[in-house]
């Protein structure tokens, strides 16, 4: 028999940290959506802003959305993980403080010092821009990103250390003891632990790669005579950017495992297939950033082929295990849909739906005519907007239900329907623009590209309205003062709440 | 062709996914024992996995036969016209700007400042080929024009505030100079 997992109460300090992360994430999300609408309407010719301002907004929108998703994902991961692994809530708060400082520095860089080198800040662009417009913007931006990265790295070190302590080594968090026959357990650690271990490994690597290229850029700005290899810098940039953005959903999916299993009253255990899938996800996520370099023909061909083949393979764990598991666990379960369960289920559709155009674009021959067109934001907006963001919103509703005894309102369901329909409109407009070869990151568009921009912009307005509604409902209902209960009590409370709402 | 294929595939597959998710979502009201569902689900999953891997292997096999990467031997055999392309903030400099239909062209693309993207567009503003323009590296694109006309080179890698003005027009004529690019 497998030993029952020890669970720990969720402390008030943890709840404060979780709510803080969600509050900052929601606020940033609304601001970044508004920026997105401004960009689309400018491209569509409905409004006119200067290219300088457009590109500053574009820079903030990119880094802001990735930051938002990371903060929201961290909140979900931490909240559920600390039931199984005792974590220090001060570390969570440290991450929040450093992230807020970083966000402030990024906003100063963009709107005070007009930094506009995109969130990918491809070397040597920051150095060239610094020579033209002064180094303050680049320094504020790069150091701001560094602050955010340091906050997350500290958080991952805490999580990694505690998982290693609890399970006798970090890799046992991915079930290596069971997979390699060193344990007679039938199941690995809880899904939350498995996913968190994967994120710790991938994102710590990503942050170190990012910190390296940021420091290289800073050195080059301060002393232009010290130069670096542009292709190496690009590798490091995408090893950071791709993995960090990708890992947001691996943090947030912890909520899917926990919430759907609880609502369906069925176990979502880490069996061998589950563990193998997550081990491969770890490996693939670290490797496939090279699909961002498919059009860098100077990269060795074998590395580019890896970009295609392993990008395909990276779709398998989610399609065969996680999304498939979500379908299985709710099927004929007697589960009652509410905002938390419904949105978590929707998010699985968003994840797989976003993977489809992403995998197609990772095909080298397709990438040759679609890379850096609006097809690219098309696929990652599905993944981010209908996947990660929906998971975060679902968790907000779950949190208020569990911690604050709040119930859904019909307005919430209307907002969710609007969000879903119009988000599909927004992403459809991006993908269509990619099909007709509209380039991404162009402040000014040709007339033949403008219709898709206008459709996208109008759709985004409805998405923004729905998001404001979700956020206001969250802030209006949020509580973190409820005395810490045992997990068993919480489970009981949640179950009775679900019964009440049904 | 690839753009159209990507669009159709995406629309069809995402729609199919939506149907699957909606169907399952509607089948949650009645609770039954999980054990038989798991057993059946795991059996189906094996076939689902095999099907996905098969599709991926087939897609890989066929798509890797048409790689856009430079083949020096093939280019030398066809006697391709070599054109040096340099990207600058915010313009393109080409060693030649006139081309002929059916003539193999080898674009040697680099950048003299920051990263740019060399994107070759036809008269309908459809993207035909691309590569990155990087400082310190030369990426080679082989291309043979099949129609006369005015083509555009757009920057496809963000290179700062003049990114969208980085456009260059080139002309492709019929062999023998019959066409002025207007047909």
XYZ file of C-alpha atoms in Angstrom:
685
model
C 0.000 0.000 0.000
C 1.198 3.477 -0.811
C 1.826 5.611 2.232
C -0.622 8.470 2.705
C 0.964 11.807 1.916
C 1.469 14.084 4.912
C -0.302 17.401 4.465
C 0.296 20.739 6.128
C -2.021 23.637 6.931
C -1.878 26.734 4.753
C -0.719 29.606 6.935
C -2.114 33.099 6.961
C 1.244 34.470 5.789
C 1.115 32.130 2.813
C -2.372 33.302 1.957
C -1.210 36.913 2.126
C 1.613 36.122 -0.255
C -0.692 34.240 -2.606
C -3.272 37.037 -2.641
C -0.479 39.578 -3.158
C 0.752 37.680 -6.202
C -2.763 37.391 -7.606
C -3.497 41.064 -6.992
C -0.359 42.218 -8.785
C -0.923 39.705 -11.581
C -4.527 40.836 -12.125
C -3.589 44.515 -12.111
C -0.724 43.974 -14.545
C -2.987 41.824 -16.728
C -5.570 44.593 -17.111
C -2.919 47.206 -17.859
C -1.188 44.981 -20.416
C -4.489 44.125 -22.117
C -5.197 47.847 -22.461
C -1.742 48.278 -24.019
C -2.498 45.416 -26.393
C -5.697 47.124 -27.538
C -3.838 50.400 -28.132
C -1.312 48.567 -30.321
C -3.990 46.768 -32.337
C -6.021 49.927 -32.921
C -2.869 51.774 -33.959
C -1.994 49.006 -36.419
C -5.581 49.032 -37.643
C -5.447 52.771 -38.276
C -8.195 53.655 -35.792
C -5.851 55.686 -33.607
C -2.381 57.082 -34.146
C 0.476 56.949 -31.685
C 4.136 57.570 -32.439
C 6.258 54.529 -33.366
C 8.484 55.318 -30.375
C 5.544 55.030 -28.001
C 4.183 51.981 -29.833
C 7.423 50.094 -29.388
C 7.760 51.147 -25.752
C 4.240 49.840 -25.143
C 5.076 46.668 -27.084
C 8.135 46.106 -24.891
C 6.146 46.534 -21.697
C 3.249 44.416 -22.997
C 5.568 41.485 -23.728
C 7.506 41.464 -20.498
C 4.415 42.429 -18.488
C 2.338 39.521 -19.747
C 5.097 37.001 -19.109
C 5.610 38.508 -15.646
C 1.876 38.442 -14.952
C 1.614 34.796 -15.940
C 4.656 33.935 -13.823
C 3.296 35.683 -10.744
C -0.134 34.106 -11.136
C 1.363 30.696 -11.833
C 3.645 31.024 -8.801
C 0.647 31.829 -6.602
C -1.152 28.668 -7.713
C 1.911 26.451 -7.441
C 2.895 27.747 -4.005
C -0.629 27.571 -2.590
C -1.064 23.904 -3.419
C 2.544 22.799 -3.021
C 2.777 24.063 0.546
C 0.126 21.526 1.507
C 2.666 18.782 0.801
C 5.978 20.552 1.373
C 6.376 23.083 4.186
C 7.588 26.291 2.525
C 8.740 29.536 4.083
C 6.144 32.213 3.243
C 8.765 34.948 3.654
C 10.369 33.675 0.473
C 7.083 34.060 -1.385
C 6.788 37.620 -0.122
C 10.401 38.313 -1.115
C 9.571 37.224 -4.643
C 6.593 39.564 -4.686
C 8.593 42.558 -3.425
C 11.447 41.999 -5.889
C 8.961 41.513 -8.719
C 7.140 44.745 -7.906
C 10.458 46.622 -7.806
C 11.367 45.033 -11.139
C 8.007 45.983 -12.672
C 8.423 49.585 -11.507
C 11.904 49.735 -13.046
C 10.616 48.338 -16.346
C 7.815 50.922 -16.451
C 10.308 53.715 -15.715
C 12.596 52.404 -18.468
C 9.803 52.389 -21.044
C 7.804 55.485 -20.185
C 10.393 57.814 -18.659
C 13.482 56.827 -20.655
C 11.654 55.522 -23.755
C 13.252 52.096 -23.762
C 11.743 50.113 -26.628
C 13.994 47.163 -27.454
C 11.243 44.536 -27.003
C 11.063 42.112 -24.127
C 13.540 39.868 -25.934
C 16.151 42.720 -26.010
C 18.250 40.879 -28.598
C 21.934 41.663 -28.143
C 23.419 44.046 -29.274
C 20.228 46.114 -29.589
C 20.257 47.512 -26.011
C 23.823 48.689 -26.468
C 23.092 50.324 -29.830
C 19.972 51.982 -28.393
C 21.910 53.160 -25.351
C 24.371 54.939 -27.635
C 21.494 56.651 -29.448
C 19.136 57.490 -26.584
C 21.244 57.238 -23.428
C 21.886 54.250 -21.236
C 19.336 54.946 -18.491
C 16.448 53.215 -20.277
C 18.400 50.065 -21.030
C 19.888 49.946 -17.538
C 16.520 50.371 -15.821
C 14.970 47.707 -18.046
C 17.720 45.110 -17.823
C 18.131 45.542 -14.091
C 14.360 45.460 -13.657
C 14.209 42.079 -15.407
C 17.137 40.972 -13.263
C 15.226 41.915 -10.098
C 12.246 39.835 -11.214
C 14.540 36.937 -12.110
C 16.340 37.029 -8.773
C 13.009 36.988 -6.921
C 11.888 33.909 -8.816
C 15.266 32.205 -8.472
C 15.151 32.619 -4.694
C 11.654 31.141 -4.740
C 12.726 28.164 -6.856
C 15.729 27.530 -4.616
C 13.433 27.386 -1.595
C 11.033 25.040 -3.369
C 13.816 22.843 -4.731
C 15.555 22.652 -1.368
C 12.374 21.685 0.461
C 11.328 19.097 -2.130
C 14.805 17.563 -1.997
C 14.621 17.447 1.795
C 11.164 15.917 1.863
C 11.659 13.324 -0.885
C 15.342 12.494 -0.424
C 16.625 14.344 -3.485
C 15.270 16.792 -6.005
C 14.929 14.216 -8.772
C 12.692 12.113 -6.542
C 10.277 14.996 -6.921
C 10.003 13.722 -10.498
C 9.573 10.207 -9.204
C 13.038 8.910 -10.077
C 13.105 6.669 -6.999
C 9.966 4.955 -8.226
C 10.890 4.943 -11.911
C 14.319 3.454 -11.250
C 13.073 0.825 -8.838
C 14.476 2.347 -5.649
C 11.033 2.634 -4.122
C 8.209 0.120 -3.864
C 5.534 2.813 -3.981
C 2.788 2.475 -6.543
C 2.649 6.182 -7.125
C 5.081 9.064 -7.160
C 4.741 12.301 -5.193
C 1.563 14.385 -5.556
C 1.128 16.003 -8.981
C 1.791 19.414 -7.421
C 5.242 18.234 -6.304
C 6.050 16.657 -9.674
C 5.081 19.806 -11.594
C 6.918 22.061 -9.131
C 10.100 19.999 -9.453
C 9.957 20.303 -13.222
C 9.472 24.075 -12.959
C 12.342 24.438 -10.473
C 14.724 22.638 -12.833
C 13.604 24.401 -16.005
C 13.132 27.897 -14.682
C 16.302 27.995 -12.590
C 18.186 27.121 -15.773
C 16.218 29.748 -17.703
C 16.893 32.464 -15.158
C 20.614 31.708 -15.110
C 20.689 31.910 -18.921
C 18.748 35.177 -18.796
C 20.952 36.653 -16.106
C 24.015 35.770 -18.169
C 22.797 37.545 -21.292
C 21.567 40.517 -19.270
C 24.962 40.894 -17.637
C 26.620 40.534 -21.053
C 24.401 43.328 -22.355
C 25.095 45.543 -19.358
C 28.855 45.054 -19.766
C 28.581 45.888 -23.454
C 26.590 49.041 -22.681
C 29.073 50.203 -20.046
C 32.096 49.296 -22.137
C 31.248 48.911 -25.849
C 34.742 47.677 -26.596
C 33.842 44.424 -24.834
C 31.714 42.550 -27.329
C 30.030 39.172 -27.313
C 28.885 36.721 -29.935
C 25.404 37.698 -31.171
C 24.362 34.102 -31.815
C 25.440 32.960 -28.366
C 23.476 35.869 -26.912
C 20.437 34.833 -28.954
C 20.683 31.278 -27.642
C 20.810 32.563 -24.079
C 17.949 34.994 -24.682
C 15.604 32.302 -25.967
C 16.807 29.734 -23.457
C 15.589 32.303 -20.935
C 12.547 33.715 -22.690
C 11.074 30.530 -24.108
C 11.524 28.416 -21.003
C 10.383 31.128 -18.600
C 7.235 31.857 -20.611
C 6.577 28.148 -21.205
C 6.972 27.271 -17.542
C 4.158 29.620 -16.517
C 1.626 26.994 -17.572
C 3.525 24.218 -15.790
C 3.169 26.221 -12.569
C -0.482 27.045 -13.160
C -1.449 23.495 -14.170
C -0.972 22.466 -10.539
C -4.369 24.112 -10.057
C -5.908 21.843 -12.687
C -4.602 18.727 -10.963
C -5.783 19.848 -7.556
C -9.080 21.469 -8.366
C -10.483 19.087 -10.975
C -9.507 16.078 -8.867
C -11.192 17.575 -5.833
C -14.363 18.579 -7.672
C -14.589 15.201 -9.406
C -13.758 13.493 -6.123
C -11.354 11.239 -7.986
C -7.638 10.829 -7.367
C -5.204 12.271 -9.912
C -2.196 10.231 -8.913
C 1.288 10.268 -10.344
C 1.513 6.803 -11.885
C 4.458 5.697 -14.035
C 3.082 7.115 -17.279
C 2.423 10.420 -15.556
C 5.959 10.558 -14.174
C 7.555 9.583 -17.484
C 5.543 12.315 -19.209
C 6.699 14.941 -16.735
C 10.327 13.810 -16.983
C 10.166 14.164 -20.746
C 8.429 17.514 -20.394
C 11.358 18.673 -18.287
C 13.855 17.552 -20.893
C 11.925 18.852 -23.898
C 11.172 22.221 -22.307
C 14.887 22.731 -21.749
C 15.714 21.729 -25.336
C 13.109 23.153 -27.641
C 13.930 26.838 -27.382
C 15.947 26.217 -30.567
C 12.697 26.398 -32.524
C 13.100 30.162 -32.095
C 16.328 29.881 -34.088
C 15.035 27.902 -37.059
C 15.673 30.877 -39.318
C 19.221 31.338 -38.014
C 20.843 29.285 -40.705
C 24.253 29.625 -39.086
C 23.109 27.376 -36.257
C 24.232 23.753 -36.800
C 21.557 21.859 -38.723
C 21.274 19.082 -36.140
C 20.345 21.660 -33.521
C 17.642 23.068 -35.770
C 16.266 19.605 -36.456
C 16.090 19.110 -32.693
C 14.047 22.312 -32.592
C 11.434 20.763 -34.887
C 11.413 17.162 -33.727
C 11.382 17.863 -30.004
C 8.821 20.637 -30.370
C 6.543 17.995 -31.841
C 7.423 15.598 -29.045
C 6.802 18.245 -26.398
C 3.144 18.208 -27.385
C 2.820 14.563 -26.380
C 2.898 14.856 -22.563
C 0.099 17.397 -22.516
C -1.979 15.755 -25.240
C -1.570 12.200 -23.980
C -1.336 12.692 -20.230
C -2.444 16.033 -18.794
C -5.270 17.110 -21.117
C -6.338 13.515 -21.642
C -6.275 13.014 -17.881
C -8.478 16.086 -17.416
C -11.016 14.638 -19.838
C -10.951 11.293 -18.061
C -11.237 12.678 -14.571
C -14.343 14.741 -15.249
C -16.082 12.171 -17.484
C -19.128 10.753 -15.714
C -17.794 12.063 -12.403
C -20.912 13.797 -11.154
C -18.877 17.004 -11.081
C -20.831 20.247 -10.940
C -19.442 23.003 -13.062
C -18.730 26.360 -11.506
C -16.253 29.110 -12.324
C -13.261 27.335 -10.792
C -13.836 23.904 -12.298
C -15.239 25.187 -15.586
C -12.376 27.580 -16.236
C -9.738 25.015 -15.279
C -11.278 22.633 -17.800
C -11.431 25.402 -20.420
C -7.772 26.149 -19.755
C -6.839 22.614 -20.759
C -8.560 23.219 -24.081
C -6.611 26.484 -24.356
C -3.333 24.727 -23.685
C -3.853 22.036 -26.317
C -5.475 24.506 -28.711
C -2.413 26.748 -28.464
C -0.106 23.808 -28.996
C -1.642 23.048 -32.412
C -0.523 26.204 -34.295
C 2.701 26.218 -32.255
C 3.640 22.715 -33.396
C 2.735 23.564 -36.979
C 4.955 26.645 -36.806
C 7.820 24.579 -35.389
C 7.928 22.707 -38.698
C 10.952 24.200 -40.432
C 9.364 24.536 -43.872
C 6.345 26.283 -42.360
C 8.499 28.435 -40.130
C 10.337 29.587 -43.246
C 7.216 31.467 -44.355
C 5.525 32.135 -40.991
C 8.257 32.928 -38.489
C 7.883 36.420 -37.047
C 4.551 36.923 -38.741
C 1.494 37.450 -36.552
C 1.007 33.678 -36.570
C 3.474 33.585 -33.690
C 1.526 35.863 -31.316
C -1.547 34.002 -32.579
C -0.430 30.708 -31.104
C 1.103 32.007 -27.919
C -1.917 34.182 -27.177
C -4.093 31.060 -27.232
C -1.698 29.339 -24.877
C -1.283 32.348 -22.584
C -4.781 33.807 -22.752
C -6.940 30.691 -22.900
C -4.455 28.551 -20.969
C -2.379 30.223 -18.267
C -4.540 33.299 -17.704
C -7.707 31.226 -17.489
C -6.036 28.958 -14.937
C -5.138 32.027 -12.856
C -8.684 33.388 -13.052
C -10.080 29.964 -12.182
C -7.798 29.852 -9.165
C -8.999 33.308 -8.066
C -12.550 31.968 -7.979
C -11.455 28.781 -6.253
C -9.522 30.764 -3.671
C -12.475 32.985 -2.850
C -14.725 29.966 -2.613
C -12.437 28.056 -0.268
C -11.081 30.930 1.763
C -14.008 33.292 1.700
C -17.103 31.103 1.306
C -18.038 33.118 -1.780
C -20.342 31.826 -4.466
C -20.394 32.436 -8.181
C -22.783 34.967 -9.659
C -24.510 34.681 -13.018
C -22.481 37.733 -14.040
C -19.327 35.642 -13.654
C -20.602 33.068 -16.115
C -21.549 35.787 -18.608
C -18.063 37.286 -18.256
C -16.487 33.875 -18.820
C -18.549 33.310 -21.957
C -17.606 36.756 -23.319
C -13.955 36.197 -22.497
C -13.856 32.836 -24.259
C -15.721 33.830 -27.403
C -13.887 37.101 -27.916
C -10.515 35.643 -27.039
C -11.042 33.149 -29.841
C -11.855 36.160 -32.048
C -8.654 37.887 -30.982
C -6.430 34.884 -31.561
C -8.239 34.030 -34.785
C -7.445 37.538 -36.052
C -3.764 37.035 -35.206
C -3.587 33.650 -36.909
C -5.376 34.969 -39.980
C -2.952 37.910 -40.113
C -0.127 35.379 -39.959
C -1.677 33.434 -42.820
C -1.623 36.574 -44.978
C 1.999 37.200 -43.893
C 1.479 40.319 -41.764
C 4.726 40.752 -39.848
C 4.652 40.904 -36.081
C 6.011 43.890 -34.183
C 5.279 46.464 -36.861
C 3.910 49.749 -35.526
C 2.356 50.661 -38.877
C 0.424 48.211 -41.018
C -0.425 48.069 -44.693
C -4.129 48.486 -45.544
C -4.528 44.789 -46.390
C -3.517 43.830 -42.846
C -5.724 46.347 -41.028
C -9.034 44.470 -40.972
C -7.546 41.694 -38.850
C -6.110 44.327 -36.486
C -9.506 45.983 -36.062
C -11.268 42.650 -35.490
C -8.573 41.744 -32.966
C -8.785 45.119 -31.225
C -12.567 45.053 -30.887
C -12.468 41.455 -29.621
C -9.806 42.449 -27.114
C -12.060 45.202 -25.733
C -14.628 42.580 -24.709
C -11.871 40.388 -23.282
C -10.645 43.348 -21.244
C -14.158 44.087 -19.970
C -14.560 40.462 -18.852
C -11.145 40.518 -17.171
C -12.001 43.701 -15.277
C -15.176 41.971 -14.095
C -13.227 38.894 -12.898
C -10.716 41.092 -11.123
C -13.273 43.303 -9.410
C -15.134 40.230 -8.219
C -11.889 38.813 -6.870
C -10.916 41.989 -5.014
C -14.447 42.454 -3.677
C -14.539 38.969 -2.217
C -10.968 38.207 -1.296
C -10.116 37.048 2.183
C -6.934 35.736 3.630
C -7.695 36.185 7.280
C -9.487 32.932 7.745
C -7.664 31.012 10.417
C -5.384 28.350 9.072
C -7.146 25.031 9.042
C -5.803 21.641 8.506
C -5.868 20.518 4.933
C -8.397 17.869 5.826
C -10.719 20.576 7.149
C -10.229 22.556 3.972
C -11.076 19.592 1.829
C -14.188 19.056 3.889
C -15.133 22.731 3.597
C -14.577 22.721 -0.130
C -16.680 19.638 -0.598
C -19.552 21.101 1.406
C -19.264 24.357 -0.526
C -19.435 22.506 -3.797
C -22.504 20.669 -2.605
C -24.105 23.952 -1.563
C -23.410 25.579 -4.910
C -24.835 22.615 -6.759
C 0.900 26.961 -49.829
C 2.296 26.332 -46.347
C 0.426 29.321 -44.937
C -2.862 28.018 -46.307
C -2.142 24.516 -45.045
C -1.223 25.805 -41.571
C -4.422 27.858 -41.391
C -6.738 25.044 -42.492
C -5.076 22.486 -40.220
C -5.265 24.795 -37.232
C -8.917 25.722 -37.744
C -9.960 22.091 -38.269
C -7.954 20.674 -35.349
C -8.925 23.400 -32.872
C -12.570 22.964 -33.854
C -12.274 19.191 -33.371
C -10.696 19.772 -29.963
C -13.518 22.091 -28.979
C -16.040 19.410 -29.952
C -14.232 16.824 -27.814
C -14.016 19.111 -24.778
C -17.640 20.205 -25.088
C -18.822 16.617 -25.488
C -16.984 15.490 -22.362
C -18.110 18.574 -20.435
C -21.721 17.613 -21.156
C -21.157 14.096 -19.847
C -20.348 14.862 -16.244
C -23.736 14.953 -14.574
C -24.152 11.225 -13.870
C -21.480 9.729 -11.650
C -20.195 6.236 -12.344
C -17.353 4.236 -10.885
C -13.952 5.536 -12.010
C -12.195 2.190 -12.291
C -13.813 1.042 -15.574
C -13.369 4.527 -17.026
C -9.677 4.423 -16.188
C -9.230 0.965 -17.678
C -10.991 1.902 -20.901
C -9.359 5.333 -20.965
C -5.864 3.887 -20.669
C -6.589 1.421 -23.469
C -7.764 4.230 -25.763
C -4.791 6.329 -24.715
C -2.377 3.768 -26.130
C -3.952 4.130 -29.574
C -4.127 7.898 -29.195
C -0.414 7.979 -28.377
C 0.496 5.703 -31.288
C -1.648 7.790 -33.660
C -0.038 11.047 -32.551
C 3.483 9.668 -32.834
C 2.692 8.251 -36.266
C 1.393 11.599 -37.509
C 4.460 13.343 -36.115
C 6.858 10.857 -37.708
C 5.141 11.158 -41.093
C 5.083 14.988 -40.868
C 8.758 14.979 -39.927
C 9.694 12.610 -42.759
C 8.007 14.670 -45.458
C 8.778 18.125 -44.095
C 12.487 17.465 -43.612
C 12.813 16.647 -47.314
C 12.157 20.272 -48.196
C 14.454 22.137 -45.831
C 15.220 25.741 -46.739
C 18.807 25.535 -45.569
C 21.603 26.340 -47.988
C 23.109 23.503 -49.930
C 26.491 24.795 -51.156
C 26.967 21.916 -53.605
C 23.567 22.369 -55.232
C 24.014 26.137 -55.449
C 27.424 25.745 -57.084
C 26.015 23.190 -59.545
C 23.269 25.556 -60.703
C 25.630 28.520 -60.949
C 23.490 30.659 -58.635
C 23.812 34.409 -58.790
C 25.399 35.501 -55.508
C 23.880 38.597 -53.914
C 25.272 40.160 -50.766
C 22.603 41.570 -48.458
C 23.440 43.835 -45.533
C 20.934 45.009 -42.949
C 21.296 48.403 -41.282
C 19.029 50.371 -38.984
C 16.731 50.915 -40.957
C 17.483 49.947 -44.551
C 18.735 47.107 -46.725
C 21.797 47.262 -48.967
C 21.942 44.689 -51.793
C 24.837 44.145 -54.159
C 22.267 43.596 -56.937
C 18.643 44.642 -57.175
C 17.499 43.210 -60.487
C 16.823 39.537 -61.060
C 15.463 37.247 -63.730
C 12.776 34.603 -63.688
C 14.201 31.105 -63.436
C 17.620 32.309 -62.343
C 18.804 30.703 -59.079
C 19.816 33.390 -56.589
C 21.935 32.955 -53.488
C 21.282 35.722 -50.959
C 24.169 36.033 -48.486
C 22.490 37.860 -45.631
C 24.204 39.621 -42.746
C 23.756 42.667 -40.542
C 26.086 45.560 -39.913
C 24.560 46.602 -36.581
C 21.763 44.718 -34.766
C 19.644 41.644 -35.567
C 17.298 42.033 -38.530
C 15.101 39.573 -40.408
C 15.346 39.226 -44.193
C 11.795 38.546 -45.394
C 11.175 38.200 -49.132
C 7.592 39.132 -50.155
C 5.878 38.813 -53.534
C 3.609 41.363 -55.192
C 0.632 40.140 -53.152
C 2.634 40.668 -49.973
C 2.841 36.959 -49.356
C 6.002 35.872 -47.563
C 8.089 33.594 -49.782
C 11.304 33.030 -47.821
C 13.260 34.423 -44.922
C 16.348 34.205 -42.796
C 17.813 36.150 -39.929
C 20.356 38.888 -40.571
C 22.858 38.734 -37.736
C 25.963 40.748 -36.956
C 29.026 38.556 -37.389
C 27.230 35.806 -39.334
C 26.165 35.236 -42.915
C 22.965 33.255 -43.478
C 22.394 32.008 -47.007
C 18.970 31.830 -48.659
C 18.618 30.128 -52.030
C 15.680 31.302 -54.085
C 14.535 31.111 -57.681
C 11.917 33.623 -58.787
C 9.138 32.072 -60.844
C 7.211 35.227 -61.744
C 8.295 38.675 -62.865
C 7.283 41.701 -60.825
C 8.154 43.954 -57.940
C 9.139 42.107 -54.777
C 9.699 43.567 -51.314
C 12.217 42.777 -48.633
C 10.765 43.481 -45.187
C 12.537 43.375 -41.861
C 11.137 40.472 -39.833
C 13.205 40.800 -36.672
C 12.508 43.727 -34.395
C 15.403 46.163 -34.724
C 14.151 49.311 -32.907
C 11.835 52.200 -33.678
C 12.323 52.238 -37.446
C 11.662 48.514 -37.823
C 8.527 49.026 -39.935
C 10.198 51.359 -42.429
C 12.886 48.834 -43.283
C 11.519 47.884 -46.698
C 13.401 47.425 -49.954
C 11.924 46.877 -53.406
C 13.590 44.622 -55.944
C 12.590 43.902 -59.519
C 12.343 40.534 -61.247
C 12.213 40.506 -65.051
C 11.502 37.880 -67.640
C 14.657 36.379 -69.061
C 15.653 38.425 -72.100
C 14.248 41.610 -70.546
C 10.758 41.332 -72.070
C 8.973 42.205 -68.854
C 9.155 45.448 -66.952
C 7.523 43.845 -63.954
C 4.024 45.172 -64.614
C 2.393 41.970 -65.827
